[in-house]
Amino acid sequence: MTPIETSQKLIEKTIFIEDLDPVVILGFSDEHLNQLDRAFPSTKITARGNRIKILGPQDEVSAIEEIMSEMISIGRQTGHIKSQDVSTLLALADKTEGDSSSSPARKPFTQDKGDVIIHTHTGEAISAKTPGQRNIVKASENNDILFAIGPAGTGKTYTSVALAVKALKERKVKKIILARPAVEAGENLGFLPGDLKEKVDPYLRPLYDALEEMIEFDKLEFQLAKNTIEIAPLAYMRGRTLNNAFVILDEAQNATNTQMKMFLTRIGFNSRAIITGDVTQTDLPKKQESGLISIQNILKDIDGISFVYLSQEDVVRHKLVRDIIDAYEKFEK
């Protein structure tokens, strides 16, 4: 592929694939390489063995470097990469697959080392990858209470848990408390089989999943046993004062106005809170208004409280998730 005419100065970069079969990155019959070619028409990408040479404008070369770095990371973790993974990475770089037009300068996949929140127990960097996620990180630094509101797949919960783990590791707080409404409407757990932990664990599983990526299993089990990290249904927050804690309320669209007020008034000294939710997926009965909807008007003018809104542009799941969210928005309008 020959670079098209461009007013930008061309630069050349070489990427070496080490400890990994190049076919994992390039794809069978260079499938993944061709995806990149189509997405970045002003750049020439050539592969020889484990060496990939990139020649093109600065903005495209930087974006390709970031994407290929993520591809190599995925390949090392899973041993394979799907074309859908490449499409998702391209979407995150603000460039959709198949666009053959010359593009203006784009936002890089990750901006700099400052976007790294923490490293996992395996050494992988957990970063704020989208503008919305970076806004969560920045707002959390400057506000004691933060509301992160946006559609599914935007990394609200994952980013919030990463910030909580970071605060705990840096000893800025003494414990992490993660809560979410245990059932869709009312937290009526009695009909479920098993003890309390067995009843609520299915609803809290996403929080466990995030923690297990960030903290070594034995250490996580120890911290859960010590209650240094506590995961509990929202109803069990009543009557408590949460001091020296990083508190996260997840799936807050399923909290009633009464529950939201109860939760927010639990916050004690030297504590921070992030409340996440998607107001388009409320499971409460129609006669009950979501506390996450009304709270935006109630608390909008209070210093120390911030609202961050994410959109489909921040989706970091499969590329089709963006399209699904966009289709629903058009339908609802």
CSV table of C-alpha atoms in Angstrom, one decimal:
chain,number,residue,atom,x,y,z
A,1,MET,CA,0.0,0.0,0.0
A,2,THR,CA,1.5,3.4,-1.1
A,3,PRO,CA,1.0,6.3,1.3
A,4,ILE,CA,-1.3,8.9,-0.2
A,5,GLU,CA,-0.4,12.5,-0.6
A,6,THR,CA,-0.1,14.2,2.8
A,7,SER,CA,1.1,17.6,4.1
A,8,GLN,CA,2.4,15.9,7.3
A,9,LYS,CA,6.0,14.9,7.6
A,10,LEU,CA,6.4,11.1,7.3
A,11,ILE,CA,8.2,9.2,10.1
A,12,GLU,CA,9.2,5.6,10.4
A,13,LYS,CA,9.0,3.3,13.4
A,14,THR,CA,9.8,-0.4,13.8
A,15,ILE,CA,8.1,-2.8,16.2
A,16,PHE,CA,9.6,-6.1,17.2
A,17,ILE,CA,7.4,-9.0,18.2
A,18,GLU,CA,9.2,-11.0,20.9
A,19,ASP,CA,8.1,-14.2,22.7
A,20,LEU,CA,5.1,-14.5,20.5
A,21,ASP,CA,4.3,-16.0,17.1
A,22,PRO,CA,4.0,-13.1,14.6
A,23,VAL,CA,0.9,-14.8,13.1
A,24,VAL,CA,-1.0,-14.0,16.3
A,25,ILE,CA,-0.5,-10.3,15.7
A,26,LEU,CA,-0.6,-10.3,11.9
A,27,GLY,CA,-3.5,-12.7,11.7
A,28,PHE,CA,-4.0,-15.6,9.2
A,29,SER,CA,-3.2,-14.4,5.7
A,30,ASP,CA,-2.3,-11.0,7.3
A,31,GLU,CA,-6.0,-10.4,8.2
A,32,HIS,CA,-5.2,-8.1,11.1
A,33,LEU,CA,-2.5,-6.3,9.2
A,34,ASN,CA,-5.0,-5.6,6.4
A,35,GLN,CA,-7.5,-4.2,8.9
A,36,LEU,CA,-4.9,-1.7,10.0
A,37,ASP,CA,-4.0,-0.9,6.4
A,38,ARG,CA,-7.7,-0.1,5.6
A,39,ALA,CA,-8.0,2.0,8.8
A,40,PHE,CA,-4.9,4.1,8.2
A,41,PRO,CA,-4.7,4.8,4.5
A,42,SER,CA,-1.9,7.3,4.7
A,43,THR,CA,0.5,4.8,6.3
A,44,LYS,CA,2.4,1.9,4.9
A,45,ILE,CA,2.7,-1.1,7.2
A,46,THR,CA,5.1,-4.0,6.2
A,47,ALA,CA,6.0,-7.2,8.1
A,48,ARG,CA,9.1,-9.3,7.8
A,49,GLY,CA,9.3,-12.1,10.3
A,50,ASN,CA,9.0,-10.7,13.8
A,51,ARG,CA,9.6,-7.1,12.6
A,52,ILE,CA,6.8,-4.7,11.6
A,53,LYS,CA,7.8,-1.4,9.9
A,54,ILE,CA,5.4,1.6,10.0
A,55,LEU,CA,5.9,4.6,7.6
A,56,GLY,CA,3.4,7.5,7.7
A,57,PRO,CA,2.2,10.7,9.3
A,58,GLN,CA,3.1,11.2,13.0
A,59,ASP,CA,-0.5,10.9,14.3
A,60,GLU,CA,-1.3,7.6,12.4
A,61,VAL,CA,2.1,6.0,13.3
A,62,SER,CA,1.5,6.9,17.0
A,63,ALA,CA,-2.0,5.5,16.9
A,64,ILE,CA,-0.8,2.2,15.2
A,65,GLU,CA,2.0,1.9,17.8
A,66,GLU,CA,-0.5,2.1,20.6
A,67,ILE,CA,-2.9,-0.4,19.0
A,68,MET,CA,-0.2,-2.9,18.2
A,69,SER,CA,1.1,-2.6,21.8
A,70,GLU,CA,-2.4,-3.5,23.0
A,71,MET,CA,-2.5,-6.4,20.5
A,72,ILE,CA,0.8,-7.8,21.7
A,73,SER,CA,-0.5,-7.5,25.3
A,74,ILE,CA,-3.7,-9.4,24.4
A,75,GLY,CA,-1.7,-12.0,22.4
A,76,ARG,CA,0.6,-12.7,25.3
A,77,GLN,CA,-2.3,-13.1,27.7
A,78,THR,CA,-4.6,-15.2,25.6
A,79,GLY,CA,-2.4,-16.7,22.8
A,80,HIS,CA,-4.7,-15.4,20.1
A,81,ILE,CA,-6.4,-12.3,18.7
A,82,LYS,CA,-9.7,-12.1,16.9
A,83,SER,CA,-10.6,-9.6,14.2
A,84,GLN,CA,-13.2,-8.2,16.5
A,85,ASP,CA,-10.5,-7.4,19.0
A,86,VAL,CA,-8.7,-5.3,16.3
A,87,SER,CA,-11.9,-3.6,15.4
A,88,THR,CA,-12.5,-2.6,19.0
A,89,LEU,CA,-9.0,-1.3,19.3
A,90,LEU,CA,-9.5,0.7,16.2
A,91,ALA,CA,-12.7,2.1,17.5
A,92,LEU,CA,-11.0,3.2,20.7
A,93,ALA,CA,-8.4,5.0,18.6
A,94,ASP,CA,-11.3,7.0,17.0
A,95,LYS,CA,-11.0,5.3,13.7
A,96,THR,CA,-13.5,2.8,12.5
A,97,GLU,CA,-12.6,-0.2,10.3
A,98,GLY,CA,-13.1,0.3,6.6
A,99,ASP,CA,-12.8,4.1,6.5
A,100,SER,CA,-10.8,4.9,3.4
A,101,SER,CA,-10.7,8.6,3.8
A,102,SER,CA,-7.7,10.7,4.9
A,103,SER,CA,-8.2,11.4,8.6
A,104,PRO,CA,-7.3,14.4,10.8
A,105,ALA,CA,-5.1,14.1,13.8
A,106,ARG,CA,-6.8,11.7,16.2
A,107,LYS,CA,-6.6,11.1,19.9
A,108,PRO,CA,-4.1,8.3,20.8
A,109,PHE,CA,-5.3,5.1,22.4
A,110,THR,CA,-3.6,6.0,25.6
A,111,GLN,CA,-2.1,9.5,26.0
A,112,ASP,CA,0.9,9.0,28.3
A,113,LYS,CA,2.2,7.1,31.3
A,114,GLY,CA,0.1,9.4,33.4
A,115,ASP,CA,-3.0,7.5,32.3
A,116,VAL,CA,-1.8,4.4,34.1
A,117,ILE,CA,-3.8,4.0,37.3
A,118,ILE,CA,-2.2,0.8,38.7
A,119,HIS,CA,-0.5,-2.4,37.6
A,120,THR,CA,-2.1,-5.8,38.0
A,121,HIS,CA,-0.4,-8.5,40.0
A,122,THR,CA,0.9,-9.8,36.7
A,123,GLY,CA,2.5,-6.5,35.8
A,124,GLU,CA,-0.1,-5.4,33.2
A,125,ALA,CA,-0.9,-1.7,33.2
A,126,ILE,CA,-4.5,-0.6,33.9
A,127,SER,CA,-5.0,2.7,32.2
A,128,ALA,CA,-7.7,5.2,31.6
A,129,LYS,CA,-8.2,4.5,27.9
A,130,THR,CA,-11.0,6.9,26.8
A,131,PRO,CA,-11.8,10.6,27.4
A,132,GLY,CA,-14.6,9.6,29.8
A,133,GLN,CA,-12.4,7.3,31.9
A,134,ARG,CA,-9.7,10.0,32.1
A,135,ASN,CA,-12.4,12.4,33.3
A,136,ILE,CA,-13.4,9.9,36.0
A,137,VAL,CA,-9.7,9.8,37.2
A,138,LYS,CA,-9.3,13.6,37.2
A,139,ALA,CA,-12.7,14.2,38.9
A,140,SER,CA,-12.0,11.6,41.6
A,141,GLU,CA,-8.7,13.4,42.5
A,142,ASN,CA,-10.5,16.7,43.0
A,143,ASN,CA,-13.9,15.6,44.5
A,144,ASP,CA,-14.9,13.5,47.5
A,145,ILE,CA,-18.0,12.2,45.8
A,146,LEU,CA,-18.2,11.4,42.1
A,147,PHE,CA,-21.1,10.2,40.0
A,148,ALA,CA,-20.0,8.4,36.8
A,149,ILE,CA,-23.0,8.0,34.5
A,150,GLY,CA,-23.0,6.3,31.2
A,151,PRO,CA,-24.0,3.3,29.1
A,152,ALA,CA,-22.8,-0.3,29.5
A,153,GLY,CA,-19.3,-1.1,28.6
A,154,THR,CA,-17.7,2.3,29.2
A,155,GLY,CA,-15.5,1.0,32.0
A,156,LYS,CA,-17.2,3.0,34.8
A,157,THR,CA,-17.0,0.2,37.4
A,158,TYR,CA,-13.6,-1.1,36.3
A,159,THR,CA,-12.0,2.3,36.4
A,160,SER,CA,-13.6,3.1,39.8
A,161,VAL,CA,-12.3,-0.2,41.3
A,162,ALA,CA,-8.8,0.5,40.0
A,163,LEU,CA,-8.9,3.9,41.7
A,164,ALA,CA,-10.0,2.3,44.9
A,165,VAL,CA,-7.3,-0.3,44.8
A,166,LYS,CA,-4.7,2.4,44.1
A,167,ALA,CA,-5.9,4.4,47.1
A,168,LEU,CA,-5.7,1.3,49.3
A,169,LYS,CA,-2.2,0.4,48.1
A,170,GLU,CA,-1.0,4.0,48.7
A,171,ARG,CA,-2.6,3.9,52.2
A,172,LYS,CA,-4.8,6.9,51.5
A,173,VAL,CA,-7.7,4.9,52.9
A,174,LYS,CA,-7.9,1.9,55.2
A,175,LYS,CA,-10.5,-0.1,53.4
A,176,ILE,CA,-12.5,-0.5,50.2
A,177,ILE,CA,-16.3,-0.9,50.4
A,178,LEU,CA,-18.1,-2.0,47.2
A,179,ALA,CA,-21.9,-2.0,47.2
A,180,ARG,CA,-24.7,-2.5,44.7
A,181,PRO,CA,-28.4,-3.2,44.8
A,182,ALA,CA,-28.6,-6.9,45.2
A,183,VAL,CA,-31.7,-7.5,43.1
A,184,GLU,CA,-33.5,-5.5,40.5
A,185,ALA,CA,-36.3,-4.0,42.7
A,186,GLY,CA,-36.3,-4.1,46.4
A,187,GLU,CA,-33.5,-6.5,47.4
A,188,ASN,CA,-35.8,-9.3,48.4
A,189,LEU,CA,-33.2,-12.1,48.8
A,190,GLY,CA,-35.2,-14.6,50.9
A,191,PHE,CA,-36.4,-16.7,48.0
A,192,LEU,CA,-32.9,-17.5,46.8
A,193,PRO,CA,-31.2,-20.7,48.0
A,194,GLY,CA,-28.2,-20.8,50.3
A,195,ASP,CA,-26.8,-18.5,53.0
A,196,LEU,CA,-26.4,-14.7,52.7
A,197,LYS,CA,-23.1,-14.9,50.8
A,198,GLU,CA,-24.5,-17.4,48.3
A,199,LYS,CA,-27.6,-15.3,47.9
A,200,VAL,CA,-25.8,-12.1,47.0
A,201,ASP,CA,-22.7,-13.3,45.3
A,202,PRO,CA,-24.2,-13.6,41.8
A,203,TYR,CA,-25.2,-9.9,41.9
A,204,LEU,CA,-21.8,-8.8,43.2
A,205,ARG,CA,-19.8,-11.0,40.8
A,206,PRO,CA,-18.7,-8.1,38.5
A,207,LEU,CA,-17.0,-6.5,41.4
A,208,TYR,CA,-15.2,-9.7,42.3
A,209,ASP,CA,-14.1,-10.0,38.7
A,210,ALA,CA,-12.5,-6.6,38.6
A,211,LEU,CA,-10.7,-7.1,41.9
A,212,GLU,CA,-9.4,-10.5,40.8
A,213,GLU,CA,-7.6,-8.9,37.9
A,214,MET,CA,-6.0,-6.3,40.1
A,215,ILE,CA,-5.0,-8.2,43.2
A,216,GLU,CA,-3.3,-11.6,43.6
A,217,PHE,CA,-5.8,-14.2,44.6
A,218,ASP,CA,-4.3,-15.1,48.0
A,219,LYS,CA,-3.9,-11.4,48.9
A,220,LEU,CA,-7.5,-10.7,47.8
A,221,GLU,CA,-8.8,-13.6,49.9
A,222,PHE,CA,-6.9,-12.4,52.9
A,223,GLN,CA,-8.2,-8.8,52.5
A,224,LEU,CA,-11.7,-10.0,52.1
A,225,ALA,CA,-11.4,-12.1,55.2
A,226,LYS,CA,-10.0,-9.2,57.2
A,227,ASN,CA,-12.8,-6.9,55.7
A,228,THR,CA,-10.1,-4.6,54.3
A,229,ILE,CA,-12.1,-5.1,51.2
A,230,GLU,CA,-15.8,-5.5,51.7
A,231,ILE,CA,-18.4,-6.3,49.1
A,232,ALA,CA,-22.0,-6.0,50.2
A,233,PRO,CA,-25.6,-5.4,49.0
A,234,LEU,CA,-26.7,-1.8,49.3
A,235,ALA,CA,-29.3,-2.6,52.0
A,236,TYR,CA,-26.6,-3.6,54.4
A,237,MET,CA,-25.1,0.0,54.4
A,238,ARG,CA,-28.0,1.3,56.6
A,239,GLY,CA,-26.9,2.5,60.0
A,240,ARG,CA,-23.2,2.6,59.3
A,241,THR,CA,-20.6,5.4,59.2
A,242,LEU,CA,-17.9,4.8,56.6
A,243,ASN,CA,-14.7,6.4,57.7
A,244,ASN,CA,-11.2,6.1,56.0
A,245,ALA,CA,-12.8,4.2,53.1
A,246,PHE,CA,-13.0,4.3,49.4
A,247,VAL,CA,-16.7,3.5,48.7
A,248,ILE,CA,-18.2,2.5,45.4
A,249,LEU,CA,-21.9,2.1,44.7
A,250,ASP,CA,-22.3,0.2,41.4
A,251,GLU,CA,-25.5,-0.2,39.3
A,252,ALA,CA,-26.9,2.8,41.2
A,253,GLN,CA,-29.7,3.3,38.7
A,254,ASN,CA,-31.4,0.5,40.6
A,255,ALA,CA,-31.3,2.4,43.9
A,256,THR,CA,-34.4,4.2,45.0
A,257,ASN,CA,-34.3,7.9,46.1
A,258,THR,CA,-34.5,6.6,49.7
A,259,GLN,CA,-31.6,4.2,49.2
A,260,MET,CA,-29.5,6.8,47.5
A,261,LYS,CA,-29.9,9.3,50.3
A,262,MET,CA,-29.2,6.5,52.8
A,263,PHE,CA,-26.0,5.6,51.0
A,264,LEU,CA,-24.6,9.1,50.6
A,265,THR,CA,-25.2,10.0,54.2
A,266,ARG,CA,-23.0,7.0,55.3
A,267,ILE,CA,-19.9,8.8,54.0
A,268,GLY,CA,-17.6,9.6,57.0
A,269,PHE,CA,-14.2,11.3,57.6
A,270,ASN,CA,-11.4,10.8,55.1
A,271,SER,CA,-13.6,8.9,52.8
A,272,ARG,CA,-14.3,9.1,49.0
A,273,ALA,CA,-17.2,7.7,47.0
A,274,ILE,CA,-17.9,6.9,43.4
A,275,ILE,CA,-21.4,6.1,42.3
A,276,THR,CA,-21.8,4.5,38.9
A,277,GLY,CA,-24.8,3.6,36.8
A,278,ASP,CA,-26.6,3.7,33.5
A,279,VAL,CA,-29.9,5.6,33.7
A,280,THR,CA,-31.1,4.0,30.5
A,281,GLN,CA,-31.2,0.5,32.2
A,282,THR,CA,-33.2,1.1,35.3
A,283,ASP,CA,-34.9,-2.1,36.6
A,284,LEU,CA,-37.0,-0.4,39.3
A,285,PRO,CA,-40.9,-0.7,39.1
A,286,LYS,CA,-42.4,2.2,37.0
A,287,LYS,CA,-43.8,3.8,40.1
A,288,GLN,CA,-40.4,4.2,41.6
A,289,GLU,CA,-38.0,6.8,40.3
A,290,SER,CA,-34.3,5.9,40.2
A,291,GLY,CA,-32.3,7.7,42.8
A,292,LEU,CA,-29.5,8.2,40.2
A,293,ILE,CA,-31.9,10.2,38.0
A,294,SER,CA,-33.2,12.6,40.6
A,295,ILE,CA,-29.8,13.1,42.4
A,296,GLN,CA,-28.4,14.9,39.3
A,297,ASN,CA,-30.7,17.9,40.1
A,298,ILE,CA,-30.5,17.6,43.9
A,299,LEU,CA,-26.7,17.7,44.2
A,300,LYS,CA,-25.6,19.5,41.0
A,301,ASP,CA,-24.5,22.8,42.8
A,302,ILE,CA,-22.6,21.3,45.7
A,303,ASP,CA,-18.8,21.8,45.8
A,304,GLY,CA,-16.9,18.6,46.3
A,305,ILE,CA,-19.4,16.6,44.3
A,306,SER,CA,-18.9,16.0,40.5
A,307,PHE,CA,-20.8,14.4,37.7
A,308,VAL,CA,-19.0,12.7,34.8
A,309,TYR,CA,-21.0,11.6,31.8
A,310,LEU,CA,-19.8,8.9,29.5
A,311,SER,CA,-21.1,8.1,26.0
A,312,GLN,CA,-21.0,5.3,23.4
A,313,GLU,CA,-17.6,6.8,22.4
A,314,ASP,CA,-16.2,5.5,25.7
A,315,VAL,CA,-17.3,1.9,25.1
A,316,VAL,CA,-14.4,-0.5,25.5
A,317,ARG,CA,-16.2,-3.8,24.8
A,318,HIS,CA,-16.9,-5.4,21.4
A,319,LYS,CA,-17.3,-2.8,18.6
A,320,LEU,CA,-20.9,-3.9,18.2
A,321,VAL,CA,-21.8,-2.7,21.7
A,322,ARG,CA,-21.3,0.9,20.5
A,323,ASP,CA,-23.6,0.2,17.5
A,324,ILE,CA,-26.2,-1.3,19.8
A,325,ILE,CA,-26.2,1.6,22.1
A,326,ASP,CA,-26.4,4.1,19.2
A,327,ALA,CA,-29.3,2.1,17.7
A,328,TYR,CA,-31.2,2.2,21.0
A,329,GLU,CA,-30.7,5.9,21.4
A,330,LYS,CA,-32.0,6.6,17.9
A,331,PHE,CA,-35.0,4.3,18.5
A,332,GLU,CA,-35.8,6.0,21.8
A,333,LYS,CA,-35.7,9.5,20.2
